[in-house]
XYZ file of C-alpha atoms in Angstrom:
525
model
C 4.885 -41.233 -33.450
C 4.750 -43.052 -30.125
C 3.982 -40.930 -27.083
C 4.552 -42.662 -23.784
C 2.630 -42.257 -20.542
C 5.070 -43.382 -17.851
C 3.457 -45.051 -14.830
C 5.879 -43.940 -12.125
C 5.718 -45.726 -8.757
C 7.943 -44.114 -6.148
C 8.317 -43.752 -2.393
C 11.542 -41.800 -1.752
C 14.075 -39.361 -3.223
C 11.629 -36.531 -4.020
C 14.246 -34.437 -5.830
C 15.089 -37.405 -8.050
C 11.397 -38.008 -8.788
C 10.911 -34.376 -9.822
C 13.984 -34.465 -12.050
C 12.868 -37.741 -13.623
C 9.319 -36.480 -14.300
C 10.553 -33.241 -15.842
C 13.045 -35.107 -18.012
C 10.456 -37.570 -19.336
C 7.853 -34.856 -19.937
C 10.360 -32.663 -21.776
C 10.605 -35.279 -24.542
C 6.898 -34.876 -25.352
C 5.826 -37.788 -23.154
C 3.664 -37.938 -20.029
C 4.043 -39.052 -16.410
C 1.453 -40.429 -13.992
C 2.845 -40.481 -10.445
C 1.896 -42.678 -7.526
C 3.858 -41.600 -4.436
C 3.541 -44.268 -1.746
C 0.987 -43.497 0.946
C 3.458 -44.698 3.573
C 6.058 -42.138 2.487
C 6.859 -38.865 4.242
C 3.992 -36.393 3.702
C 6.383 -33.444 3.320
C 8.275 -35.243 0.563
C 5.031 -35.877 -1.323
C 3.997 -32.256 -1.011
C 7.405 -31.218 -2.322
C 6.930 -33.388 -5.425
C 3.373 -32.199 -5.986
C 4.293 -28.504 -5.629
C 7.362 -28.805 -7.889
C 5.335 -30.395 -10.693
C 2.014 -28.585 -10.213
C 2.472 -26.386 -13.288
C 3.503 -29.228 -15.617
C 0.510 -30.241 -17.754
C 2.277 -33.464 -18.799
C 2.302 -34.761 -15.214
C -0.682 -36.115 -13.294
C -0.998 -37.465 -9.740
C -3.288 -40.325 -8.729
C -6.424 -39.489 -6.765
C -5.934 -42.305 -4.277
C -2.529 -43.098 -2.783
C -2.076 -46.705 -1.669
C 0.091 -47.711 1.260
C 2.253 -50.197 -0.570
C 3.989 -53.264 0.798
C 6.231 -55.792 -0.927
C 4.295 -58.839 -2.097
C 0.910 -57.194 -1.488
C -2.025 -56.387 -3.776
C -1.370 -52.734 -2.906
C 1.356 -52.595 -5.553
C -1.135 -53.683 -8.233
C -3.770 -51.324 -6.811
C -1.331 -48.408 -6.998
C -0.400 -49.306 -10.575
C -4.045 -49.499 -11.674
C -4.728 -46.151 -10.002
C -1.858 -44.540 -11.922
C -2.951 -46.190 -15.178
C -6.533 -44.907 -14.800
C -5.269 -41.404 -14.125
C -3.018 -41.518 -17.196
C -5.743 -42.843 -19.504
C -8.028 -39.938 -18.581
C -5.398 -37.180 -18.472
C -3.419 -38.106 -21.577
C -5.708 -39.081 -24.494
C -2.797 -38.766 -26.935
C -0.632 -41.330 -25.168
C -0.044 -44.412 -27.336
C 1.956 -46.514 -24.841
C 2.000 -46.949 -21.078
C 5.377 -47.810 -19.515
C 5.874 -48.971 -15.914
C 8.790 -47.310 -14.089
C 10.063 -46.986 -10.548
C 11.955 -44.131 -8.960
C 15.129 -46.201 -9.276
C 14.864 -46.476 -13.082
C 16.807 -44.390 -15.583
C 16.830 -44.342 -19.399
C 19.689 -46.109 -21.148
C 18.603 -44.970 -24.614
C 17.498 -41.627 -26.013
C 13.825 -40.652 -26.250
C 14.292 -40.542 -30.010
C 15.475 -44.164 -29.993
C 12.688 -45.273 -27.615
C 9.947 -43.713 -29.752
C 11.374 -45.289 -32.896
C 11.638 -48.660 -31.139
C 7.969 -48.602 -30.122
C 6.859 -47.364 -33.539
C 8.692 -50.229 -35.267
C 6.296 -52.938 -34.075
C 2.657 -52.853 -32.996
C 2.856 -55.041 -29.902
C 2.948 -55.178 -26.099
C 6.056 -55.915 -24.063
C 5.366 -57.945 -20.924
C 6.890 -61.126 -19.583
C 4.252 -63.870 -19.381
C 5.400 -67.393 -18.623
C 3.186 -70.255 -17.492
C 2.998 -70.072 -13.707
C 3.016 -73.821 -13.162
C 5.147 -75.088 -16.048
C 7.928 -72.497 -16.175
C 10.866 -72.247 -13.773
C 10.482 -68.497 -13.304
C 10.089 -69.028 -9.542
C 13.433 -70.469 -8.423
C 12.812 -71.090 -4.719
C 10.131 -70.773 -2.048
C 6.367 -70.903 -2.335
C 4.906 -71.503 -5.785
C 1.415 -73.028 -6.031
C 0.847 -71.811 -2.471
C 0.909 -68.214 -3.735
C -2.419 -68.864 -5.448
C -4.363 -71.616 -3.719
C -4.147 -70.020 -0.248
C -5.337 -66.552 0.752
C -2.661 -64.077 1.848
C -3.924 -61.127 3.882
C -0.703 -60.147 5.672
C 2.637 -58.684 4.640
C 5.341 -61.363 4.727
C 8.100 -58.893 5.635
C 6.298 -56.654 8.122
C 3.902 -59.234 9.613
C 5.895 -62.416 9.345
C 4.239 -64.269 12.240
C 0.719 -63.448 11.013
C 1.659 -64.314 7.414
C 2.994 -67.794 8.197
C 0.448 -68.573 10.923
C -2.384 -67.815 8.496
C -0.684 -69.898 5.828
C -0.079 -72.851 8.184
C -3.698 -72.854 9.416
C -5.081 -72.855 5.885
C -2.766 -75.685 4.908
C -3.591 -77.706 8.045
C -7.358 -77.478 7.502
C -7.211 -77.816 3.734
C -8.657 -74.367 3.077
C -7.539 -74.170 -0.529
C -9.259 -72.422 -3.421
C -9.326 -72.836 -7.181
C -7.961 -70.529 -9.823
C -10.801 -68.960 -11.888
C -11.687 -71.593 -14.474
C -11.160 -69.500 -17.606
C -7.851 -67.972 -16.455
C -4.386 -69.303 -17.209
C -2.128 -67.798 -14.578
C 1.108 -66.374 -15.992
C 4.140 -64.884 -14.274
C 6.886 -62.440 -15.121
C 8.563 -59.142 -14.350
C 6.336 -56.285 -13.182
C 8.067 -53.841 -15.552
C 5.991 -53.761 -18.724
C 5.156 -51.482 -21.663
C 1.598 -51.785 -23.066
C -0.258 -50.127 -25.929
C -3.214 -47.857 -25.210
C -5.771 -50.307 -26.582
C -4.345 -53.045 -24.352
C -4.497 -50.871 -21.244
C -8.107 -49.981 -21.988
C -8.960 -53.682 -22.394
C -7.266 -54.454 -19.077
C -9.296 -51.748 -17.313
C -12.518 -53.054 -18.902
C -11.602 -56.552 -17.722
C -11.048 -55.277 -14.182
C -14.502 -53.661 -14.203
C -16.278 -56.746 -15.575
C -14.538 -59.489 -13.586
C -14.791 -58.830 -9.829
C -14.180 -62.536 -9.216
C -10.727 -62.333 -10.753
C -9.997 -59.113 -8.869
C -10.971 -60.781 -5.576
C -8.813 -63.775 -6.382
C -5.660 -61.794 -7.145
C -6.212 -59.375 -4.258
C -5.300 -62.166 -1.802
C -2.563 -63.895 -3.811
C 1.036 -63.438 -2.798
C 3.250 -61.169 -4.958
C 0.442 -60.374 -7.437
C 2.538 -57.710 -9.189
C 4.328 -60.669 -10.835
C 1.093 -62.360 -11.949
C -1.858 -59.960 -12.371
C -0.988 -57.985 -15.509
C 1.022 -60.961 -16.799
C -2.177 -63.057 -16.663
C -4.749 -60.497 -17.801
C -2.881 -59.122 -20.828
C -2.631 -62.513 -22.644
C -6.308 -63.049 -21.750
C -7.456 -59.907 -23.577
C -4.798 -59.590 -26.321
C -3.814 -62.170 -29.011
C -0.533 -63.897 -28.159
C 0.943 -62.905 -31.522
C 0.757 -59.264 -30.416
C 2.734 -59.848 -27.208
C 6.516 -59.994 -26.809
C 7.343 -61.928 -23.637
C 10.104 -59.636 -22.466
C 10.588 -56.453 -20.495
C 12.110 -53.275 -21.899
C 13.642 -52.451 -18.519
C 17.046 -54.017 -17.884
C 17.616 -55.561 -14.480
C 19.869 -58.267 -13.047
C 19.322 -60.300 -9.910
C 21.986 -61.636 -7.566
C 22.089 -65.229 -6.320
C 20.150 -63.977 -3.281
C 17.263 -62.712 -5.425
C 18.124 -59.016 -4.926
C 18.319 -56.592 -7.866
C 21.816 -55.466 -8.811
C 22.527 -51.752 -8.318
C 24.390 -49.830 -11.024
C 27.036 -47.173 -10.395
C 29.039 -44.501 -12.220
C 31.328 -46.907 -14.112
C 28.433 -48.853 -15.681
C 27.423 -46.256 -18.273
C 28.927 -47.962 -21.351
C 27.654 -51.394 -20.341
C 24.109 -50.127 -19.810
C 24.041 -48.326 -23.151
C 24.943 -51.592 -24.881
C 21.928 -53.512 -23.540
C 18.895 -54.101 -25.769
C 16.564 -52.261 -23.395
C 15.165 -48.745 -23.037
C 15.521 -48.295 -19.243
C 17.501 -49.906 -16.423
C 17.016 -50.380 -12.695
C 18.350 -50.004 -10.080
C 20.500 -46.912 -10.496
C 22.168 -45.985 -7.229
C 21.047 -42.606 -5.779
C 24.736 -41.980 -5.044
C 25.738 -42.517 -8.685
C 25.374 -38.795 -9.445
C 27.610 -38.857 -12.516
C 25.774 -41.856 -14.006
C 22.386 -40.222 -13.401
C 23.548 -37.001 -15.053
C 24.893 -38.837 -18.098
C 21.786 -41.003 -18.498
C 19.567 -37.983 -18.044
C 21.407 -36.144 -20.806
C 21.244 -39.280 -22.953
C 17.424 -39.250 -22.919
C 17.419 -35.787 -24.516
C 20.097 -36.581 -27.129
C 19.395 -36.956 -30.839
C 21.164 -38.783 -33.645
C 22.704 -41.298 -31.240
C 23.846 -44.747 -32.416
C 23.599 -47.611 -29.931
C 25.683 -50.730 -30.716
C 23.988 -53.594 -28.862
C 26.290 -56.090 -27.112
C 24.101 -57.432 -24.255
C 27.317 -58.099 -22.369
C 26.372 -56.771 -18.929
C 24.675 -59.889 -17.526
C 27.509 -62.179 -18.605
C 30.076 -59.828 -17.106
C 28.201 -59.675 -13.830
C 28.044 -63.479 -13.616
C 31.737 -63.741 -14.482
C 32.837 -61.231 -11.866
C 30.554 -62.207 -8.991
C 29.207 -65.742 -9.371
C 32.422 -67.722 -8.995
C 32.072 -68.461 -5.309
C 34.865 -68.900 -2.811
C 37.803 -70.730 -4.348
C 37.868 -74.336 -3.262
C 34.445 -74.224 -1.581
C 32.023 -73.812 -4.424
C 31.723 -77.460 -5.399
C 31.350 -80.337 -2.987
C 31.435 -83.982 -3.909
C 28.025 -85.316 -4.878
C 26.973 -88.378 -2.935
C 26.506 -90.425 -6.093
C 30.059 -89.610 -7.211
C 31.543 -91.101 -4.070
C 30.535 -94.594 -5.165
C 32.534 -96.632 -7.609
C 36.163 -96.427 -8.669
C 38.048 -96.112 -11.932
C 40.074 -99.177 -10.907
C 43.192 -99.333 -8.773
C 45.189 -100.843 -11.657
C 44.340 -98.043 -14.091
C 46.249 -94.802 -14.797
C 44.299 -91.692 -15.771
C 46.495 -89.134 -17.535
C 44.940 -85.672 -17.366
C 46.136 -83.044 -19.842
C 45.095 -79.690 -18.372
C 45.211 -76.714 -20.755
C 43.416 -73.418 -21.193
C 44.361 -73.369 -24.874
C 42.317 -76.322 -26.032
C 43.833 -76.403 -29.521
C 47.289 -77.033 -28.006
C 46.007 -79.915 -25.879
C 44.214 -81.453 -28.865
C 47.393 -81.280 -30.976
C 49.167 -83.198 -28.231
C 46.453 -85.860 -27.921
C 46.446 -86.269 -31.722
C 50.197 -86.854 -31.579
C 49.778 -89.333 -28.705
C 47.246 -91.303 -30.741
C 49.530 -91.274 -33.760
C 52.843 -92.126 -32.075
C 51.894 -94.325 -29.108
C 49.448 -97.087 -28.203
C 47.940 -95.007 -25.406
C 44.277 -94.142 -26.093
C 43.612 -90.392 -25.889
C 40.388 -88.432 -25.963
C 39.902 -84.664 -25.924
C 37.704 -82.340 -23.815
C 34.930 -84.842 -23.184
C 33.320 -82.648 -20.489
C 33.354 -79.530 -22.652
C 32.870 -80.475 -26.299
C 30.487 -82.924 -27.908
C 33.014 -84.060 -30.491
C 35.930 -85.258 -28.377
C 37.159 -88.424 -30.171
C 34.805 -90.568 -28.101
C 33.703 -94.004 -29.294
C 30.112 -95.215 -29.104
C 29.515 -96.092 -25.459
C 25.836 -96.984 -25.577
C 24.370 -93.536 -24.963
C 26.206 -92.226 -21.909
C 28.323 -90.059 -24.211
C 25.494 -88.421 -26.158
C 25.485 -85.080 -24.281
C 28.111 -83.162 -22.371
C 25.718 -82.820 -19.422
C 25.210 -86.601 -19.260
C 28.953 -87.202 -19.375
C 29.551 -84.884 -16.440
C 26.691 -86.427 -14.478
C 28.087 -89.931 -14.963
C 31.764 -89.044 -15.255
C 33.232 -92.037 -13.458
C 31.004 -94.470 -15.324
C 32.075 -92.826 -18.583
C 35.799 -93.144 -17.800
C 35.411 -96.761 -16.658
C 33.685 -97.526 -19.967
C 36.551 -95.882 -21.851
C 39.113 -98.049 -20.067
C 37.040 -101.105 -20.954
C 36.409 -100.042 -24.549
C 40.077 -99.385 -25.331
C 41.157 -102.462 -23.341
C 43.902 -100.375 -21.809
C 45.086 -99.523 -18.317
C 46.096 -96.033 -19.441
C 43.942 -93.240 -20.798
C 44.727 -89.627 -21.733
C 41.891 -87.154 -21.163
C 41.813 -83.340 -21.529
C 40.419 -80.911 -18.960
C 40.157 -77.144 -18.662
C 41.998 -75.722 -15.609
C 38.777 -74.007 -14.485
C 37.294 -77.475 -13.807
C 39.212 -77.896 -10.561
C 36.344 -79.887 -9.052
C 36.712 -82.485 -11.814
C 40.465 -82.706 -11.340
C 40.089 -83.104 -7.575
C 37.429 -85.756 -8.105
C 39.716 -87.789 -10.372
C 42.745 -87.432 -8.113
C 40.717 -88.656 -5.125
C 39.970 -91.954 -6.895
C 41.815 -95.208 -6.198
C 43.166 -95.181 -9.741
C 46.558 -93.557 -10.317
C 46.066 -90.040 -11.641
C 48.794 -87.976 -13.287
C 48.466 -84.349 -14.342
C 50.196 -82.550 -17.193
C 49.687 -78.794 -17.166
C 50.292 -77.093 -20.506
C 51.449 -73.610 -19.524
C 50.460 -70.807 -21.896
C 51.156 -67.188 -22.621
C 48.079 -65.050 -23.161
C 48.593 -62.095 -25.479
C 45.916 -59.438 -25.967
C 44.632 -60.949 -29.222
C 44.064 -64.308 -27.561
C 42.328 -62.657 -24.614
C 40.006 -60.716 -26.932
C 39.075 -63.963 -28.644
C 38.555 -65.671 -25.290
C 36.280 -62.851 -24.107
C 34.173 -63.275 -27.252
C 34.101 -67.101 -27.029
C 32.851 -67.207 -23.451
C 30.277 -64.475 -24.092
C 31.725 -61.765 -21.848
C 31.340 -59.276 -24.703
C 29.582 -59.139 -28.046
C 30.376 -57.599 -31.399
C 28.830 -54.345 -30.280
C 30.749 -54.005 -27.012
C 32.708 -50.771 -26.829
C 36.503 -51.282 -27.369
C 37.376 -49.450 -24.150
C 35.170 -51.866 -22.180
C 37.081 -54.812 -23.664
C 40.400 -53.101 -22.893
C 39.310 -52.756 -19.278
C 38.506 -56.468 -19.182
C 41.882 -57.630 -20.552
C 43.915 -57.394 -17.319
C 41.104 -58.980 -15.269
C 40.722 -61.923 -17.661
C 44.499 -62.392 -17.967
C 44.838 -62.476 -14.161
C 41.938 -64.933 -13.955
C 43.484 -67.352 -16.470
C 46.907 -67.153 -14.838
C 45.311 -67.701 -11.443
C 43.715 -70.931 -12.672
C 47.159 -72.390 -13.335
C 48.447 -71.193 -9.972
C 45.510 -72.807 -8.186
C 46.394 -76.085 -9.846
C 50.028 -75.827 -8.732
C 48.957 -74.878 -5.215
C 47.062 -78.174 -4.905
C 50.473 -79.843 -4.748
C 49.425 -83.025 -6.543
C 51.888 -85.883 -6.199
C 52.162 -86.730 -9.914
C 52.236 -83.230 -11.393
C 54.101 -82.351 -14.600
C 54.122 -79.329 -16.892
C 55.317 -78.300 -20.326
C 55.548 -74.797 -21.746
C 56.334 -73.042 -25.038
C 59.308 -71.236 -23.469
C 61.058 -74.520 -22.523
C 63.277 -76.451 -24.908
C 61.933 -79.629 -26.592
C 64.311 -81.649 -24.449
C 62.955 -80.123 -21.237
C 59.369 -80.734 -22.343
C 60.270 -84.285 -23.429
C 61.542 -85.065 -19.931
C 58.156 -84.086 -18.474
C 56.218 -85.979 -21.164
C 58.254 -89.145 -20.634
C 57.419 -89.224 -16.945
C 53.771 -88.263 -17.527
C 53.099 -90.869 -20.236
C 55.670 -93.417 -19.099
C 57.130 -93.651 -22.627
C 60.706 -93.849 -23.900
C 62.693 -90.606 -24.167
C 62.776 -90.829 -27.961
C 58.965 -91.005 -28.165
C 58.562 -88.173 -25.701
C 60.983 -86.011 -27.695
C 59.028 -86.698 -30.896
C 55.866 -85.583 -29.117
C 57.571 -82.456 -27.781
C 58.672 -81.581 -31.316
C 55.126 -81.855 -32.728
C 54.855 -79.247 -35.460
C 53.152 -76.025 -34.332
C 52.363 -77.626 -30.968
C 52.092 -74.322 -29.075
C 51.021 -72.081 -31.944
C 47.835 -70.038 -31.769
């Protein structure tokens, strides 16, 4: 059975570190602790004294003074790994943790997970080809030497960097090394760790190179492990769950995140708030539990994006400069059917095609199959359609040889609606109002990926009012825009009332509009 030596890097919360070490050791595993050399000396002595009699805990011989982005983080990790290799000969796996990490599975589950496959878990993506680095310095991390801490010695860091760049003082990556990048939170087998330590001893040139790279904790192990282990034995993922905000900061988890964390396909999570006492107690008890079943939903990241990444209403999307050019044609009329229930909108467009001469397409910016004709390639992907939206609509007017065109949009695409209304062409809007019962909302949550099949029912029930309010708010936002040619139909209105709106929207006779309003099962789910 797997026995894990946890490589615990910490710098604060001594009581939490002691509790974490005791918890992990109680499951038959081991802990190697590196307590930051910059930390309070009394706090370190407290941790050492509290764990002195625990044979499953070892402390490093040399404590590094660690700084973000520095080699010191790698040095501290290597020190803790060496201590663990010597102290715990029965350890089969070595797992990187921080003081902010907590288990989100039981020890029983974690051991079984590691026993199931003989492999290493470490993210390793090509440094130059991947998009792992979103912003800031990339190649410059490697080809220039970084001796100073970017956060604590900002002037020295950037002055050194600017001087090297000005005088062309670049260096090459070691010829036989392919630099990789990924999360610093890994889990490696014993044989892999021993190979990494042997590599460190035999390749001082590589050690010198990485010691002056910037943020080497994201590149050193990620590069060395694929160099000494066959790729087929590596899984390019971390077993520690973490989410980053748009500002590149890790998301902190609190007391009400317990069910979501349990549903993630990971063994640990970071960062757990020190103030989330209840969550820490529950997760601590979870590690010692047996016979637990863990339905995996992987819903937490999608929920976080849904709840936080929407931006300020009306300010998230600005007009792209290339969209400002060109017009749909002053003589043309664009008829936008806006509906959250796509099947209702598509029933209406099908009826329009069948009962009028007005060309109608469906959700061309959402679905690949949207009753589009062949337009020479601009229609081949949804992304391309959105990128060239005005060109696409102009081509549709030309293809159908019509001055009117019906097109469907989702109410969340307010930026598209505003873009069309701002054009010289006449734009009319028909909002299809909807009622959202709980069954529809559950289906919507599943369709947009807010929850999976394994998500706990009570989590979905908590989402229902939020999602309902969000969908209703989309319609209200559209009304608040106060568009000049705005019409709406609804399932609670009579066919005659809906026909009146359709007649004005489509500019068709009352009889035709009434026939459209009476379309069989028009509003049915």
